[in-house]
Amino acid sequence: MKILLVTGGAGFIGANFVHYWLATYPQDKVIVLDALTYAGNIESLSPIKDNKNYTFCHGNICDTQLVEGLIEKYKVNTIVHFAAESHVDRSIEGPDAFIETNIIGTHSLLKAAKKLWIDEPKAKGESPLEHRFHHVSTDEVYGDLGPQDPAFTENTQYAPSSPYSASKAASDHLVRAYHHTYGLETTTSNCSNNYGSYHFPEKLIPLVLTNILFDKALPIYGNGKQIRDWLYVTDHARGIDLVLQKGRLGECYNIGGINEWANIDIVNLICELMNEQFSNNPELSKKYPQATKAIDGKSQELITYVTDRAGHDQRYAINPTKSNEELGYKPQESFETGIRKTIEWYLNSQDWWMPLTKGSK
């Protein structure tokens, strides 16, 4: 039986992972540690609040003593580390929080894991405890790709270009160092852009969805032709599950959606699908009366081009061949099926996302 400490488990990807894990492995125990900053939402975990195998702890990963206490109290044998500051725009405006959480916070977790799983058993003349430290990273650590460049592999040289991606790259290196230097049993995964339920509304896809519902402008950076590889969040959870089951210790695995889209094309597709939703379901016009463009089938008229952000990478793409061959990983959702599920979730989950927009769209 696994006893998991999931950091950042009230965030977007973390919460989806927790839901996935408890549904897939109901005998396992999951302890969530989350500081509940702006992107952490305890309501994302409300569907499992009565699950006897779920425990929530409000706290910061930088508090090493707290982490040690949780590992010891619950006999944690697996850490899945999602907790991170992740919004590039915020990292440009205020990088300090990214250094604190993504680098110092990761080191705090590594120190606690090493102490409880390796050092203390050795001091008693015992073998290290069975354990795994899985670190969740991003494709952004690899930098930028040209239009014809091959997709990132696990051997691509790191070349981060924002304070966010630089902080994640540093945390990746720390995890690798703790494996090679101290023998901590680690794995790392680098993923594409995720989308799906419980996604904080400042990110592209939920921002577009919620803005359409209030006839708010849909801001497009520059020409909108920046390309990203998109991964449905539950496919990401499945990928991490496979890494935990089959991944080689000390190795990194790319988890991608095999699904490249230009930002402007995604926005146009969402507009089309939202127009379709309002056309096929008259009740939506009553539920969202401010969505006049969608009601009229003209959501695209909300698209607005804005000044590009500083250092905006033009293309990310992941090659998941290693994960496919070693782990049997393959995304189950196409972008069309995943984006439809995402739209339906947001249309039916106003109580979750509306407080995050402060009702002032």
XYZ file of C-alpha atoms in Angstrom:
361
model
C 0.000 0.000 0.000
C 1.227 3.457 -0.873
C 0.932 6.335 1.547
C 1.350 9.453 -0.543
C 2.240 12.985 0.460
C 1.004 15.140 -2.415
C 2.363 18.677 -2.290
C 0.300 21.332 -4.007
C -2.628 18.928 -3.983
C -5.192 21.740 -3.907
C -3.798 23.222 -7.106
C -4.964 22.439 -10.627
C -2.852 19.420 -11.561
C -2.382 18.261 -7.983
C -6.104 18.146 -7.239
C -6.823 16.214 -10.423
C -4.060 13.773 -9.504
C -5.518 13.272 -6.012
C -8.981 12.567 -7.466
C -7.444 10.150 -9.969
C -5.327 8.346 -7.396
C -8.064 7.781 -4.826
C -10.443 6.576 -7.538
C -7.832 4.222 -9.007
C -6.249 3.006 -5.755
C -8.972 3.283 -3.079
C -6.875 1.312 -0.593
C -4.044 3.886 -0.594
C -3.822 6.894 1.692
C -3.239 10.431 0.410
C -2.061 13.340 2.544
C -2.292 16.697 0.772
C 0.021 19.530 1.823
C -0.896 22.899 0.352
C -0.239 26.501 1.360
C -3.521 27.597 -0.289
C -1.976 30.565 -2.067
C -3.950 32.224 -4.888
C -3.895 29.113 -7.117
C -4.598 26.585 -4.360
C -8.292 26.032 -3.723
C -9.559 23.693 -1.028
C -12.872 23.539 -2.898
C -11.105 21.546 -5.609
C -10.881 18.730 -3.064
C -14.420 19.031 -1.686
C -15.698 15.935 -3.570
C -13.368 13.750 -1.482
C -13.598 15.587 1.840
C -15.322 12.624 3.511
C -12.958 9.995 2.115
C -11.339 8.285 5.110
C -8.104 7.798 3.155
C -7.685 11.530 2.441
C -6.105 14.008 4.850
C -5.487 17.712 4.248
C -2.739 19.782 5.868
C -2.584 23.535 5.389
C 1.090 24.387 5.344
C 4.136 25.418 3.367
C 6.678 23.057 1.802
C 9.430 25.416 2.978
C 8.597 24.391 6.551
C 10.948 21.398 6.725
C 9.912 20.459 10.258
C 6.278 20.310 9.183
C 7.176 18.065 6.251
C 9.239 15.790 8.501
C 6.338 15.579 10.921
C 3.918 14.538 8.196
C 6.245 11.872 6.819
C 6.789 10.464 10.307
C 3.194 10.693 11.520
C 1.571 9.092 8.497
C 4.446 6.748 7.555
C 4.617 8.334 4.111
C 6.509 6.228 1.592
C 5.832 8.249 -1.584
C 6.051 11.988 -2.221
C 4.511 13.406 -5.380
C 5.687 16.987 -5.592
C 3.413 19.358 -7.539
C 3.674 22.458 -5.345
C 5.048 25.331 -7.419
C 4.538 28.874 -8.498
C 3.810 28.371 -12.187
C 2.410 31.446 -13.955
C 5.068 32.962 -16.238
C 3.564 36.466 -16.169
C 3.679 36.479 -12.369
C 7.295 35.287 -12.430
C 8.252 38.234 -14.625
C 6.534 40.707 -12.312
C 7.733 39.133 -9.047
C 10.326 36.365 -9.290
C 11.111 36.127 -5.570
C 8.131 33.881 -4.780
C 9.212 31.503 -7.538
C 12.713 31.168 -6.133
C 11.316 30.617 -2.642
C 8.717 27.986 -3.514
C 10.205 26.211 -6.501
C 13.841 26.011 -5.379
C 13.962 26.408 -1.605
C 10.665 24.547 -1.173
C 11.852 21.611 -3.243
C 15.091 21.488 -1.271
C 13.097 21.495 1.955
C 11.195 18.417 0.808
C 14.361 16.654 -0.315
C 16.048 17.285 3.034
C 13.077 15.939 4.946
C 12.800 12.851 2.740
C 16.505 12.096 2.997
C 16.454 12.455 6.779
C 13.423 10.230 7.403
C 13.937 7.631 4.696
C 17.737 7.308 4.582
C 19.666 9.012 7.383
C 17.661 7.946 10.437
C 17.372 4.269 9.424
C 21.133 4.185 8.723
C 21.833 5.728 12.130
C 19.969 2.758 13.633
C 21.948 0.307 11.531
C 18.960 -0.366 9.308
C 18.490 -0.236 5.557
C 16.861 2.854 4.036
C 13.082 2.681 4.053
C 11.308 1.797 0.831
C 10.401 5.110 -0.759
C 9.932 7.235 -3.866
C 10.244 10.975 -4.421
C 8.541 11.989 -7.655
C 9.133 15.526 -8.884
C 6.695 17.116 -11.346
C 8.375 19.561 -13.706
C 7.630 21.295 -16.999
C 8.677 21.351 -20.640
C 9.604 25.021 -20.200
C 12.953 24.064 -18.648
C 14.108 23.122 -22.157
C 13.624 26.635 -23.502
C 12.260 27.554 -26.912
C 11.846 25.675 -30.204
C 11.868 26.929 -33.773
C 9.002 25.973 -36.099
C 10.880 23.031 -37.622
C 12.924 21.928 -34.605
C 12.393 18.398 -33.283
C 10.381 18.123 -30.077
C 12.079 18.099 -26.681
C 13.471 14.798 -25.467
C 14.827 13.943 -22.043
C 18.310 14.634 -23.425
C 17.530 18.156 -24.624
C 19.850 20.680 -23.005
C 18.173 22.889 -20.424
C 17.765 26.505 -21.558
C 15.100 28.165 -19.380
C 14.093 31.655 -20.453
C 11.832 32.993 -17.677
C 12.229 33.223 -13.899
C 9.564 30.515 -13.643
C 11.301 28.032 -15.933
C 14.712 28.842 -14.428
C 13.400 28.062 -10.950
C 11.913 24.789 -12.144
C 15.175 23.865 -13.874
C 17.034 24.463 -10.615
C 14.608 22.235 -8.733
C 15.057 19.477 -11.335
C 18.817 19.611 -10.797
C 18.408 19.420 -7.023
C 16.285 16.277 -7.330
C 18.862 14.697 -9.627
C 21.651 15.637 -7.215
C 19.886 14.067 -4.226
C 19.559 10.819 -6.156
C 23.153 10.670 -7.360
C 24.762 12.001 -4.181
C 22.634 10.531 -1.406
C 20.792 7.647 -3.056
C 17.333 9.163 -2.645
C 15.018 7.160 -4.903
C 13.718 9.822 -7.255
C 11.972 10.185 -10.586
C 11.096 13.344 -12.502
C 8.492 14.056 -15.166
C 8.423 17.035 -17.503
C 4.992 17.730 -18.913
C 3.281 19.754 -21.620
C 0.736 22.501 -20.924
C -2.162 20.911 -19.041
C -5.855 21.703 -19.381
C -9.026 20.383 -17.762
C -11.172 20.849 -14.664
C -10.160 22.937 -11.621
C -7.807 25.111 -13.718
C -7.227 28.560 -12.209
C -8.944 31.143 -14.447
C -5.865 33.249 -15.181
C -4.490 30.551 -17.532
C -5.327 30.657 -21.243
C -8.073 28.058 -21.652
C -10.113 28.788 -18.489
C -9.565 32.526 -19.014
C -11.070 32.326 -22.488
C -13.970 30.184 -21.290
C -14.919 32.403 -18.365
C -14.382 35.649 -20.273
C -16.769 34.515 -23.004
C -19.435 33.986 -20.351
C -19.171 37.662 -19.403
C -18.585 39.181 -22.847
C -15.093 40.067 -21.724
C -12.210 40.576 -24.172
C -10.147 37.504 -25.038
C -6.542 38.805 -24.848
C -4.104 37.301 -27.347
C -0.392 38.005 -26.874
C 1.349 39.308 -30.006
C 0.147 37.527 -33.125
C -1.167 34.522 -31.194
C 0.959 32.079 -33.154
C 2.906 30.789 -30.163
C 2.665 26.995 -30.213
C 2.164 24.730 -27.220
C 1.725 20.995 -26.767
C -1.492 20.423 -24.778
C -2.124 17.534 -22.386
C -5.436 16.667 -20.739
C -4.814 16.745 -17.007
C -6.101 13.234 -16.316
C -3.717 11.880 -18.954
C -0.961 13.597 -16.993
C -2.104 11.828 -13.810
C -2.031 8.507 -15.679
C 1.487 9.272 -16.861
C 2.732 9.959 -13.333
C 1.083 6.747 -12.173
C 3.073 4.839 -14.802
C 6.318 6.552 -13.739
C 5.668 5.512 -10.134
C 4.930 1.943 -11.210
C 7.582 1.382 -13.862
C 9.960 4.340 -13.973
C 13.668 3.717 -13.479
C 15.146 5.440 -10.447
C 16.990 8.669 -11.175
C 15.377 8.983 -14.593
C 13.335 11.752 -16.188
C 10.270 11.075 -18.335
C 8.551 13.466 -20.719
C 4.754 13.307 -20.541
C 3.263 15.016 -23.573
C -0.048 15.338 -25.335
C 1.348 14.858 -28.870
C -0.950 17.755 -29.609
C 0.561 21.052 -30.808
C -1.708 24.072 -31.234
C -1.112 27.752 -31.845
C -2.709 29.891 -29.139
C -4.943 31.743 -31.601
C -6.210 28.452 -33.039
C -7.135 27.216 -29.571
C -9.019 30.426 -28.838
C -10.894 30.198 -32.147
C -11.790 26.574 -31.451
C -13.093 27.407 -27.969
C -15.158 30.241 -29.444
C -16.686 27.858 -31.990
C -17.466 25.243 -29.345
C -18.972 27.820 -26.991
C -21.148 29.149 -29.804
C -22.259 25.567 -30.432
C -23.025 24.987 -26.747
C -25.252 28.055 -26.537
C -26.972 27.186 -29.815
C -27.737 23.617 -28.717
C -28.706 24.394 -25.116
C -31.129 27.328 -24.662
C -30.859 26.989 -20.868
C -27.322 28.359 -21.037
C -28.656 31.735 -22.185
C -30.670 31.917 -18.973
C -27.769 30.747 -16.826
C -25.261 33.117 -18.459
C -27.297 36.074 -19.779
C -24.190 38.273 -20.050
C -22.691 35.987 -22.695
C -24.361 37.904 -25.502
C -21.682 37.167 -28.101
C -21.905 33.422 -27.471
C -25.692 33.597 -27.479
C -25.510 35.259 -30.900
C -22.906 32.769 -32.138
C -20.205 35.451 -32.335
C -17.737 34.679 -29.535
C -14.824 35.302 -31.925
C -15.648 39.011 -31.883
C -14.253 39.142 -28.339
C -10.710 38.316 -29.521
C -8.354 41.200 -28.762
C -4.643 41.347 -29.585
C -2.396 42.785 -26.868
C 1.312 43.540 -26.554
C 3.374 40.369 -26.341
C 4.902 39.532 -22.986
C 8.628 39.819 -22.344
C 10.703 36.847 -23.454
C 7.692 34.945 -24.781
C 8.814 31.500 -25.982
C 7.421 30.713 -29.413
C 7.056 26.939 -29.321
C 7.130 24.018 -26.903
C 6.689 20.404 -27.965
C 7.415 17.174 -26.112
C 8.561 13.890 -27.572
C 7.145 11.191 -25.245
C 8.825 8.246 -26.987
C 10.758 7.216 -23.867
C 7.589 7.200 -21.752
C 5.747 5.288 -24.440
C 8.427 2.630 -24.863
C 9.438 2.178 -21.211
C 6.145 2.837 -19.450
C 3.441 2.154 -22.032
C 2.289 5.768 -21.784
C -0.094 7.162 -24.372
C -2.650 9.966 -23.975
C -6.218 8.666 -23.929
C -7.891 11.976 -24.737
C -7.663 13.745 -28.058
C -7.754 17.518 -27.882
C -11.296 17.524 -29.253
C -12.609 15.127 -26.601
C -10.608 16.751 -23.805
C -11.588 20.329 -24.620
C -15.263 19.355 -24.836
C -15.068 17.761 -21.388
C -13.335 20.892 -20.098
C -15.964 23.245 -21.518
C -18.787 21.172 -20.088
C -17.109 21.141 -16.679
C -16.778 24.936 -16.586
C -20.332 25.484 -17.780
C -21.559 23.256 -14.946
C -19.133 24.411 -12.238
C -19.881 28.099 -11.823
C -19.826 27.744 -8.039
C -16.157 26.707 -8.244
C -14.729 29.291 -10.639
C -16.934 32.328 -10.019
C -15.394 33.160 -6.608
C -11.939 33.035 -8.222
C -12.947 35.748 -10.694
C -14.444 37.762 -7.819
C -17.663 38.050 -9.804
C -16.288 41.123 -11.553
C -15.859 39.943 -15.104
